[in-house]
mmCIF file of C-alpha atoms and ligand atoms in Angstrom:
data_model
loop_
_atom_site.group_PDB
_atom_site.id
_atom_site.type_symbol
_atom_site.label_atom_id
_atom_site.label_comp_id
_atom_site.label_asym_id
_atom_site.label_seq_id
_atom_site.Cartn_x
_atom_site.Cartn_y
_atom_site.Cartn_z
ATOM 1 C CA MET A 1 10.562 19.359 -10.262
ATOM 2 C CA THR A 2 13.024 17.295 -8.231
ATOM 3 C CA GLU A 3 13.865 13.710 -9.196
ATOM 4 C CA GLN A 4 12.156 12.622 -5.962
ATOM 5 C CA ASN A 5 8.862 14.328 -6.809
ATOM 6 C CA ARG A 6 8.640 13.566 -10.488
ATOM 7 C CA PRO A 7 5.398 11.580 -10.927
ATOM 8 C CA ASN A 8 5.762 8.129 -12.426
ATOM 9 C CA VAL A 9 3.553 6.997 -15.252
ATOM 10 C CA GLN A 10 -0.119 6.619 -14.248
ATOM 11 C CA ALA A 11 -1.941 3.370 -14.976
ATOM 12 C CA LEU A 12 -5.277 4.803 -13.812
ATOM 13 C CA ILE A 13 -6.658 8.327 -13.986
ATOM 14 C CA TRP A 14 -9.890 9.016 -12.110
ATOM 15 C CA THR A 15 -11.770 12.014 -13.524
ATOM 16 C CA GLY A 16 -14.649 12.071 -11.020
ATOM 17 C CA ASP A 17 -17.145 10.441 -13.352
ATOM 18 C CA SER A 18 -14.990 8.148 -15.494
ATOM 19 C CA LEU A 19 -11.877 5.993 -15.210
ATOM 20 C CA LYS A 20 -9.091 6.331 -17.756
ATOM 21 C CA VAL A 21 -7.092 3.129 -18.078
ATOM 22 C CA LEU A 22 -3.704 3.068 -19.785
ATOM 23 C CA ASP A 23 -3.862 0.102 -22.170
ATOM 24 C CA GLN A 24 -0.762 -1.770 -20.965
ATOM 25 C CA ARG A 25 -1.070 -4.361 -23.712
ATOM 26 C CA GLN A 26 0.179 -1.778 -26.178
ATOM 27 C CA LEU A 27 3.147 -0.511 -24.184
ATOM 28 C CA PRO A 28 5.847 0.485 -24.742
ATOM 29 C CA ASP A 29 5.102 1.240 -28.405
ATOM 30 C CA VAL A 30 1.760 2.986 -27.970
ATOM 31 C CA SER A 31 0.579 4.935 -24.954
ATOM 32 C CA VAL A 32 -3.211 5.218 -25.096
ATOM 33 C CA TYR A 33 -5.901 5.574 -22.412
ATOM 34 C CA ASP A 34 -9.331 3.955 -22.721
ATOM 35 C CA GLU A 35 -12.097 5.760 -20.847
ATOM 36 C CA TYR A 36 -14.718 3.772 -18.886
ATOM 37 C CA ARG A 37 -18.018 5.005 -17.519
ATOM 38 C CA ASP A 38 -19.428 1.717 -16.242
ATOM 39 C CA ALA A 39 -18.361 -1.254 -14.125
ATOM 40 C CA GLU A 40 -18.804 -3.682 -16.978
ATOM 41 C CA GLY A 41 -16.106 -1.871 -18.951
ATOM 42 C CA VAL A 42 -13.762 -1.819 -15.965
ATOM 43 C CA ALA A 43 -14.261 -5.578 -15.410
ATOM 44 C CA GLU A 44 -13.428 -6.137 -19.057
ATOM 45 C CA ALA A 45 -10.321 -3.921 -18.788
ATOM 46 C CA ILE A 46 -9.101 -6.080 -15.879
ATOM 47 C CA ALA A 47 -9.918 -9.423 -17.524
ATOM 48 C CA THR A 48 -8.178 -8.445 -20.751
ATOM 49 C CA MET A 49 -5.123 -7.063 -18.893
ATOM 50 C CA ARG A 50 -5.386 -3.490 -20.078
ATOM 51 C CA VAL A 51 -4.822 -2.857 -16.372
ATOM 52 C CA ARG A 52 -2.900 -5.486 -14.414
ATOM 53 C CA GLY A 53 -0.851 -5.819 -11.245
ATOM 54 C CA ALA A 54 -2.525 -6.669 -7.936
ATOM 55 C CA PRO A 55 -2.913 -3.213 -6.348
ATOM 56 C CA ALA A 56 -3.906 -1.546 -9.648
ATOM 57 C CA ILE A 57 -6.607 -4.161 -10.202
ATOM 58 C CA GLY A 58 -8.021 -3.458 -6.731
ATOM 59 C CA ILE A 59 -8.033 0.304 -7.285
ATOM 60 C CA ALA A 60 -9.698 -0.073 -10.696
ATOM 61 C CA ALA A 61 -12.388 -2.320 -9.185
ATOM 62 C CA ALA A 62 -13.083 0.247 -6.439
ATOM 63 C CA TYR A 63 -13.628 2.940 -9.066
ATOM 64 C CA GLY A 64 -15.753 0.425 -11.002
ATOM 65 C CA VAL A 65 -18.136 0.254 -8.023
ATOM 66 C CA VAL A 66 -18.340 4.058 -7.952
ATOM 67 C CA LEU A 67 -19.148 4.104 -11.686
ATOM 68 C CA SER A 68 -21.843 1.481 -11.138
ATOM 69 C CA CYS A 69 -23.452 3.534 -8.405
ATOM 70 C CA LEU A 70 -23.153 6.733 -10.448
ATOM 71 C CA ARG A 71 -25.146 5.075 -13.205
ATOM 72 C CA HIS A 72 -27.755 3.142 -11.233
ATOM 73 C CA PHE A 73 -28.511 5.417 -8.296
ATOM 74 C CA ASP A 74 -30.258 7.947 -10.531
ATOM 75 C CA GLU A 75 -31.382 5.693 -13.374
ATOM 76 C CA ASN A 76 -32.845 2.854 -11.282
ATOM 77 C CA PRO A 77 -33.940 4.292 -7.942
ATOM 78 C CA ALA A 78 -36.033 1.196 -7.143
ATOM 79 C CA ASP A 79 -33.278 -1.402 -7.440
ATOM 80 C CA TRP A 80 -29.985 0.469 -7.705
ATOM 81 C CA ARG A 81 -28.491 -1.519 -4.837
ATOM 82 C CA ALA A 82 -29.122 -4.904 -6.485
ATOM 83 C CA ARG A 83 -27.590 -3.589 -9.701
ATOM 84 C CA VAL A 84 -24.488 -2.295 -7.929
ATOM 85 C CA GLU A 85 -24.146 -5.665 -6.189
ATOM 86 C CA ALA A 86 -24.416 -7.457 -9.537
ATOM 87 C CA ASP A 87 -21.710 -5.181 -10.944
ATOM 88 C CA SER A 88 -19.500 -5.882 -7.916
ATOM 89 C CA GLU A 89 -19.880 -9.604 -8.579
ATOM 90 C CA ARG A 90 -18.931 -9.062 -12.204
ATOM 91 C CA LEU A 91 -15.808 -7.180 -11.082
ATOM 92 C CA ALA A 92 -14.973 -9.998 -8.646
ATOM 93 C CA LYS A 93 -15.005 -12.491 -11.498
ATOM 94 C CA SER A 94 -12.566 -10.534 -13.659
ATOM 95 C CA ARG A 95 -9.419 -12.264 -12.300
ATOM 96 C CA PRO A 96 -9.046 -14.808 -9.465
ATOM 97 C CA THR A 97 -5.577 -14.658 -7.902
ATOM 98 C CA ALA A 98 -4.798 -11.118 -6.721
ATOM 99 C CA VAL A 99 -6.544 -10.696 -3.383
ATOM 100 C CA ASN A 100 -6.349 -6.903 -3.636
ATOM 101 C CA LEU A 101 -9.341 -7.095 -5.986
ATOM 102 C CA PHE A 102 -11.511 -8.792 -3.345
ATOM 103 C CA TRP A 103 -10.080 -6.632 -0.581
ATOM 104 C CA ALA A 104 -11.040 -3.452 -2.454
ATOM 105 C CA LEU A 105 -14.518 -4.771 -3.251
ATOM 106 C CA ALA A 106 -15.023 -5.633 0.436
ATOM 107 C CA GLN A 107 -14.018 -2.062 1.343
ATOM 108 C CA MET A 108 -16.599 -0.696 -1.098
ATOM 109 C CA LYS A 109 -19.271 -3.086 0.200
ATOM 110 C CA ALA A 110 -18.639 -1.895 3.759
ATOM 111 C CA VAL A 111 -19.388 1.653 2.591
ATOM 112 C CA LEU A 112 -22.495 0.525 0.688
ATOM 113 C CA ASP A 113 -23.758 -1.289 3.762
ATOM 114 C CA GLN A 114 -23.800 1.903 5.809
ATOM 115 C CA PRO A 115 -27.280 3.457 5.886
ATOM 116 C CA SER A 116 -27.313 6.615 3.758
ATOM 117 C CA ASP A 117 -29.667 8.618 1.531
ATOM 118 C CA ASN A 118 -26.956 8.918 -1.053
ATOM 119 C CA PRO A 119 -23.950 6.552 -0.901
ATOM 120 C CA LEU A 120 -22.085 8.252 -3.740
ATOM 121 C CA PRO A 121 -19.922 10.762 -1.831
ATOM 122 C CA ALA A 122 -18.750 8.079 0.605
ATOM 123 C CA LEU A 123 -18.062 5.579 -2.176
ATOM 124 C CA ARG A 124 -16.081 8.138 -4.144
ATOM 125 C CA ALA A 125 -14.109 9.099 -1.064
ATOM 126 C CA ARG A 126 -13.317 5.460 -0.244
ATOM 127 C CA ALA A 127 -12.095 4.634 -3.759
ATOM 128 C CA GLU A 128 -9.936 7.762 -3.832
ATOM 129 C CA LYS A 129 -8.537 6.850 -0.406
ATOM 130 C CA ILE A 130 -7.690 3.299 -1.534
ATOM 131 C CA HIS A 131 -5.812 4.868 -4.445
ATOM 132 C CA ALA A 132 -3.985 7.516 -2.383
ATOM 133 C CA ASP A 133 -3.123 5.077 0.428
ATOM 134 C CA ASP A 134 -1.597 2.678 -2.062
ATOM 135 C CA ILE A 135 0.844 5.323 -3.279
ATOM 136 C CA ALA A 136 1.773 6.311 0.286
ATOM 137 C CA ASP A 137 2.207 2.633 1.244
ATOM 138 C CA ASN A 138 4.511 2.098 -1.709
ATOM 139 C CA ARG A 139 6.693 5.034 -0.688
ATOM 140 C CA ARG A 140 6.957 3.595 2.832
ATOM 141 C CA MET A 141 7.773 0.107 1.530
ATOM 142 C CA GLY A 142 10.355 1.687 -0.729
ATOM 143 C CA GLU A 143 12.232 3.037 2.278
ATOM 144 C CA LEU A 144 11.915 -0.157 4.354
ATOM 145 C CA GLY A 145 12.994 -2.340 1.444
ATOM 146 C CA ALA A 146 15.889 -0.031 0.598
ATOM 147 C CA ASP A 147 17.153 -0.444 4.178
ATOM 148 C CA LEU A 148 17.446 -4.186 3.544
ATOM 149 C CA LEU A 149 19.203 -3.641 0.221
ATOM 150 C CA GLN A 150 21.930 -1.548 1.815
ATOM 151 C CA GLY A 151 25.267 -2.674 0.418
ATOM 152 C CA ALA A 152 23.721 -4.801 -2.347
ATOM 153 C CA ALA A 153 25.524 -4.554 -5.670
ATOM 154 C CA GLY A 154 22.740 -5.990 -7.818
ATOM 155 C CA VAL A 155 19.084 -7.064 -7.791
ATOM 156 C CA LEU A 156 16.923 -9.140 -10.097
ATOM 157 C CA THR A 157 13.229 -8.390 -10.419
ATOM 158 C CA HIS A 158 10.396 -10.225 -12.150
ATOM 159 C CA CYS A 159 7.194 -9.115 -13.851
ATOM 160 C CA ASN A 160 6.181 -5.459 -13.477
ATOM 161 C CA THR A 161 5.565 -4.124 -9.999
ATOM 162 C CA GLY A 162 5.972 -0.437 -10.681
ATOM 163 C CA ALA A 163 3.645 2.527 -11.101
ATOM 164 C CA LEU A 164 1.867 0.588 -13.837
ATOM 165 C CA ALA A 165 0.944 -2.221 -11.430
ATOM 166 C CA THR A 166 -0.131 0.001 -8.538
ATOM 167 C CA GLY A 167 -1.586 3.410 -7.670
ATOM 168 C CA GLY A 168 1.887 4.810 -8.277
ATOM 169 C CA TYR A 169 5.613 4.313 -7.497
ATOM 170 C CA GLY A 170 5.393 0.535 -7.160
ATOM 171 C CA THR A 171 5.985 -2.258 -4.672
ATOM 172 C CA ALA A 172 9.143 -4.204 -5.597
ATOM 173 C CA LEU A 173 10.005 -1.604 -8.218
ATOM 174 C CA GLY A 174 9.362 1.087 -5.603
ATOM 175 C CA VAL A 175 11.959 -0.607 -3.375
ATOM 176 C CA ILE A 176 14.390 -0.651 -6.282
ATOM 177 C CA ARG A 177 13.652 3.028 -7.044
ATOM 178 C CA SER A 178 14.267 4.031 -3.425
ATOM 179 C CA ALA A 179 17.415 1.887 -3.135
ATOM 180 C CA TYR A 180 18.828 3.258 -6.389
ATOM 181 C CA ARG A 181 18.308 6.846 -5.208
ATOM 182 C CA ARG A 182 20.288 6.114 -2.083
ATOM 183 C CA ASN A 183 23.035 4.235 -3.865
ATOM 184 C CA PRO A 184 23.124 3.181 -7.515
ATOM 185 C CA LEU A 185 22.994 -0.619 -7.907
ATOM 186 C CA ALA A 186 22.754 -2.942 -10.896
ATOM 187 C CA VAL A 187 19.139 -3.741 -11.807
ATOM 188 C CA TYR A 188 18.280 -6.858 -13.810
ATOM 189 C CA ALA A 189 14.757 -7.571 -15.060
ATOM 190 C CA GLY A 190 13.483 -10.893 -16.378
ATOM 191 C CA GLU A 191 11.403 -10.816 -19.548
ATOM 192 C CA THR A 192 8.431 -12.483 -17.807
ATOM 193 C CA ARG A 193 6.969 -14.698 -20.471
ATOM 194 C CA PRO A 194 4.413 -14.995 -21.868
ATOM 195 C CA TRP A 195 3.039 -11.455 -21.373
ATOM 196 C CA LEU A 196 6.493 -9.883 -21.191
ATOM 197 C CA GLN A 197 5.670 -7.524 -18.351
ATOM 198 C CA GLY A 198 9.403 -7.280 -17.623
ATOM 199 C CA ALA A 199 10.505 -6.644 -21.187
ATOM 200 C CA ARG A 200 7.648 -4.327 -22.145
ATOM 201 C CA LEU A 201 6.804 -2.553 -18.899
ATOM 202 C CA THR A 202 9.524 -2.751 -16.243
ATOM 203 C CA ILE A 203 12.493 -1.638 -18.284
ATOM 204 C CA TRP A 204 10.276 1.059 -19.855
ATOM 205 C CA GLU A 205 9.416 2.421 -16.414
ATOM 206 C CA LEU A 206 13.026 2.248 -15.292
ATOM 207 C CA SER A 207 14.258 4.041 -18.370
ATOM 208 C CA GLN A 208 11.668 6.799 -17.826
ATOM 209 C CA ASP A 209 13.066 7.143 -14.322
ATOM 210 C CA GLY A 210 16.666 7.324 -15.510
ATOM 211 C CA ILE A 211 17.588 4.033 -13.793
ATOM 212 C CA PRO A 212 19.878 1.853 -15.913
ATOM 213 C CA ALA A 213 18.635 -1.737 -16.208
ATOM 214 C CA THR A 214 19.614 -4.962 -17.922
ATOM 215 C CA LEU A 215 16.994 -7.242 -19.437
ATOM 216 C CA ILE A 216 17.548 -10.999 -19.254
ATOM 217 C CA ALA A 217 15.685 -13.951 -20.726
ATOM 218 C CA ASP A 218 13.849 -15.694 -17.886
ATOM 219 C CA SER A 219 15.981 -18.757 -18.540
ATOM 220 C CA ALA A 220 19.192 -16.772 -17.910
ATOM 221 C CA ALA A 221 18.409 -16.251 -14.205
ATOM 222 C CA ALA A 222 20.395 -19.222 -12.876
ATOM 223 C CA TRP A 223 23.461 -18.247 -14.845
ATOM 224 C CA LEU A 224 23.121 -14.640 -13.709
ATOM 225 C CA MET A 225 22.971 -15.720 -10.073
ATOM 226 C CA LYS A 226 25.944 -18.016 -10.563
ATOM 227 C CA SER A 227 27.927 -15.028 -11.867
ATOM 228 C CA GLY A 228 27.497 -13.304 -8.486
ATOM 229 C CA ALA A 229 25.965 -10.190 -10.034
ATOM 230 C CA VAL A 230 22.847 -10.140 -7.857
ATOM 231 C CA ASN A 231 22.455 -10.277 -4.076
ATOM 232 C CA TRP A 232 18.676 -10.084 -3.952
ATOM 233 C CA VAL A 233 15.659 -11.149 -5.967
ATOM 234 C CA VAL A 234 13.029 -8.440 -5.357
ATOM 235 C CA VAL A 235 9.453 -9.229 -6.364
ATOM 236 C CA GLY A 236 5.874 -8.224 -5.621
ATOM 237 C CA ALA A 237 2.933 -10.455 -4.708
ATOM 238 C CA ASP A 238 -0.632 -11.149 -5.719
ATOM 239 C CA ARG A 239 -1.656 -12.952 -2.551
ATOM 240 C CA ILE A 240 0.212 -13.881 0.617
ATOM 241 C CA ALA A 241 -1.248 -16.659 2.765
ATOM 242 C CA ALA A 242 -1.266 -16.603 6.572
ATOM 243 C CA ASN A 243 1.917 -18.704 6.676
ATOM 244 C CA GLY A 244 3.808 -16.387 4.290
ATOM 245 C CA ASP A 245 3.502 -18.546 1.157
ATOM 246 C CA THR A 246 3.342 -16.069 -1.701
ATOM 247 C CA ALA A 247 1.560 -16.198 -5.039
ATOM 248 C CA ASN A 248 3.209 -14.032 -7.672
ATOM 249 C CA LYS A 249 3.861 -14.041 -11.406
ATOM 250 C CA ILE A 250 4.702 -17.432 -12.884
ATOM 251 C CA GLY A 251 8.457 -17.928 -12.634
ATOM 252 C CA THR A 252 8.823 -16.389 -9.171
ATOM 253 C CA TYR A 253 8.980 -19.833 -7.541
ATOM 254 C CA ALA A 254 11.736 -20.871 -9.950
ATOM 255 C CA LEU A 255 13.707 -17.733 -9.067
ATOM 256 C CA ALA A 256 13.328 -18.446 -5.339
ATOM 257 C CA VAL A 257 14.600 -22.021 -5.774
ATOM 258 C CA LEU A 258 17.550 -20.741 -7.781
ATOM 259 C CA ALA A 259 18.216 -18.030 -5.224
ATOM 260 C CA ARG A 260 18.459 -20.602 -2.436
ATOM 261 C CA GLN A 261 20.960 -22.618 -4.463
ATOM 262 C CA HIS A 262 23.136 -19.559 -5.071
ATOM 263 C CA GLY A 263 22.955 -17.836 -1.672
ATOM 264 C CA VAL A 264 20.843 -14.975 -3.052
ATOM 265 C CA LYS A 265 18.134 -13.486 -0.798
ATOM 266 C CA VAL A 266 14.485 -13.099 -1.789
ATOM 267 C CA MET A 267 12.407 -10.047 -0.894
ATOM 268 C CA VAL A 268 8.650 -9.837 -1.426
ATOM 269 C CA ALA A 269 7.334 -6.265 -1.300
ATOM 270 C CA ALA A 270 3.566 -5.969 -0.949
ATOM 271 C CA PRO A 271 1.049 -3.808 0.892
ATOM 272 C CA THR A 272 -1.017 -5.439 3.653
ATOM 273 C CA SER A 273 -3.980 -5.421 1.225
ATOM 274 C CA THR A 274 -2.118 -8.319 -0.456
ATOM 275 C CA LEU A 275 -2.083 -10.388 2.755
ATOM 276 C CA ASP A 276 -4.889 -12.918 2.964
ATOM 277 C CA PRO A 277 -4.947 -14.204 6.570
ATOM 278 C CA GLY A 278 -8.098 -16.171 5.726
ATOM 279 C CA ILE A 279 -5.975 -18.541 3.656
ATOM 280 C CA GLU A 280 -3.763 -20.850 5.668
ATOM 281 C CA SER A 281 -1.175 -21.752 3.060
ATOM 282 C CA GLY A 282 -0.339 -21.294 -0.587
ATOM 283 C CA ASN A 283 -2.092 -24.586 -1.383
ATOM 284 C CA ASP A 284 -5.411 -22.765 -1.042
ATOM 285 C CA ILE A 285 -4.609 -19.942 -3.456
ATOM 286 C CA GLU A 286 -6.437 -20.146 -6.772
ATOM 287 C CA ILE A 287 -3.947 -19.886 -9.596
ATOM 288 C CA GLU A 288 -5.295 -18.234 -12.726
ATOM 289 C CA GLN A 289 -5.024 -20.290 -15.881
ATOM 290 C CA ARG A 290 -5.197 -18.165 -18.999
ATOM 291 C CA ASN A 291 -6.075 -19.113 -22.539
ATOM 292 C CA PRO A 292 -3.489 -21.460 -24.117
ATOM 293 C CA ASN A 293 -3.606 -19.253 -27.204
ATOM 294 C CA GLU A 294 -1.781 -16.530 -25.249
ATOM 295 C CA LEU A 295 1.212 -18.885 -25.241
ATOM 296 C CA LEU A 296 0.882 -20.957 -28.403
ATOM 297 C CA PRO A 297 2.444 -19.898 -31.689
ATOM 298 C CA ALA A 298 -0.428 -18.887 -33.971
ATOM 299 C CA CYS A 299 0.088 -21.827 -36.321
ATOM 300 C CA TYR A 300 -0.899 -24.235 -33.494
ATOM 301 C CA THR A 301 -3.948 -22.463 -32.117
ATOM 302 C CA GLU A 302 -6.328 -24.483 -34.310
ATOM 303 C CA ASN A 303 -4.362 -27.744 -33.955
ATOM 304 C CA SER A 304 -6.213 -30.255 -31.768
ATOM 305 C CA LEU A 305 -3.020 -32.223 -31.005
ATOM 306 C CA ILE A 306 -1.138 -29.318 -29.470
ATOM 307 C CA THR A 307 -2.156 -27.177 -26.550
ATOM 308 C CA ALA A 308 -0.370 -25.101 -23.919
ATOM 309 C CA TRP A 309 -0.463 -25.108 -20.125
ATOM 310 C CA ASN A 310 -0.660 -21.478 -19.126
ATOM 311 C CA PRO A 311 -0.792 -20.851 -15.357
ATOM 312 C CA VAL A 312 0.086 -17.178 -14.912
ATOM 313 C CA PHE A 313 1.037 -17.308 -11.225
ATOM 314 C CA ASP A 314 2.872 -19.729 -8.951
ATOM 315 C CA VAL A 315 3.363 -20.024 -5.215
ATOM 316 C CA THR A 316 6.706 -19.549 -3.512
ATOM 317 C CA PRO A 317 6.869 -21.331 -0.138
ATOM 318 C CA ALA A 318 7.579 -19.007 2.788
ATOM 319 C CA ALA A 319 10.716 -21.035 3.565
ATOM 320 C CA LEU A 320 12.344 -19.648 0.407
ATOM 321 C CA ILE A 321 11.544 -16.012 1.250
ATOM 322 C CA SER A 322 14.028 -13.940 3.253
ATOM 323 C CA ALA A 323 11.751 -10.962 3.929
ATOM 324 C CA ILE A 324 8.250 -9.688 3.276
ATOM 325 C CA VAL A 325 8.211 -5.894 3.219
ATOM 326 C CA THR A 326 4.881 -4.183 3.898
ATOM 327 C CA GLU A 327 3.925 -0.604 4.717
ATOM 328 C CA ARG A 328 3.469 -1.676 8.345
ATOM 329 C CA GLY A 329 6.881 -3.226 8.690
ATOM 330 C CA VAL A 330 9.159 -6.052 7.622
ATOM 331 C CA ILE A 331 8.647 -9.751 8.342
ATOM 332 C CA LEU A 332 12.014 -11.501 8.313
ATOM 333 C CA ASN A 333 11.995 -15.247 7.560
ATOM 334 C CA PRO A 334 8.199 -15.180 7.206
ATOM 335 C CA SER A 335 6.026 -17.581 9.176
ATOM 336 C CA GLU A 336 2.430 -17.643 10.373
ATOM 337 C CA HIS A 337 3.516 -16.011 13.629
ATOM 338 C CA GLY A 338 5.216 -13.148 11.749
ATOM 339 C CA VAL A 339 2.277 -12.520 9.424
ATOM 340 C CA ARG A 340 -0.331 -12.594 12.195
ATOM 341 C CA SER A 341 1.736 -10.354 14.515
ATOM 342 C CA LEU A 342 2.123 -7.783 11.741
ATOM 343 C CA LEU A 343 -1.626 -7.722 11.141
ATOM 344 C CA GLN A 344 -2.582 -7.379 14.793
HETATM 345 O O1 MRU B 401 -0.673 -10.924 -14.551
HETATM 346 P P1 MRU B 401 -0.244 -9.627 -13.929
HETATM 347 O O2 MRU B 401 0.578 -8.774 -14.824
HETATM 348 O O3 MRU B 401 -1.415 -8.900 -13.305
HETATM 349 O O4 MRU B 401 0.701 -10.084 -12.726
HETATM 350 C C1 MRU B 401 1.287 -9.104 -11.917
HETATM 351 C C2 MRU B 401 2.205 -9.667 -10.907
HETATM 352 O O5 MRU B 401 2.346 -10.855 -10.760
HETATM 353 C C3 MRU B 401 2.898 -8.694 -9.997
HETATM 354 O O6 MRU B 401 4.152 -9.176 -9.641
HETATM 355 C C4 MRU B 401 2.060 -8.536 -8.729
HETATM 356 O O7 MRU B 401 0.732 -8.198 -9.050
HETATM 357 C C5 MRU B 401 2.590 -7.512 -7.825
HETATM 358 S S1 MRU B 401 2.320 -5.911 -8.532
HETATM 359 C C6 MRU B 401 2.743 -4.730 -7.515
#
């Protein structure tokens, strides 16, 4: 098998009547799949971050709708539709920020709304298409993003945007993969506290791919940029508003501010399923707040004097972004005009 065709790790494996989810909380030490046969389980897997990353969440939710229909269409012929709708609502409540979740559920609803004696084949086909399209889109973004990185000596990435966060290959990490294959460049990855997606997942994926990488503490980013080692910050997105403001993993905004100070460019790589033209600006994006106990040292979790503020995403203003790379093309210096033209 050539380097180009070697499959990356798979976050989600669809068997036809169940969804296997790689439990990312245990990586890189333990690689174990949990198998789900109902939507409730899939919603739980998303909420507890067994599966995470905007496109992967959307794909998992789409399969969750198929599992719901598989169960209820035969078992509850009288009210299967109401039960599938209730399951879709449960899936929609699993996490708030990544729009890919709602986009995928809307795709599944559109199929459900078509008159049919048996919606299952069409639902299955749609979920599988969402999954396959995501991989193809990532490959395309990889090439477009790599064009922009031509001549770059080093990049810094944040969070995990690779095969684990998507249907396969990755968004920002896909760009880095494609760029590295054309011309080796230095890859730096921030730890990404508090869940350590960078330290646990990104460098693991890169090492599996044979791409050398250097891990940094999130707080080392300014000093790294000052050293001149990186020309681009390359990140993914969870939701992009109509004006190009971009919600992504907490810490992305800080990197973009630092990048501006140091003359480093910022690339956001995301499929168009991450664009939310219904939202005017980043001010309207709901930012997920997770349990303070995910951040607090254990000795403080029962202490009523001490808590933690734990937003897990932030919004980078479009003015700090040099390029948004999608499967449909690149938006340079993003603005409302650029986003809307791309979507037309
Ligand atoms: O909380 P997570 O791990 O789901 O957050 C993931 C990110 O912020 C990614 O950068 C984003 O989803 C893009 S993934 C291709």
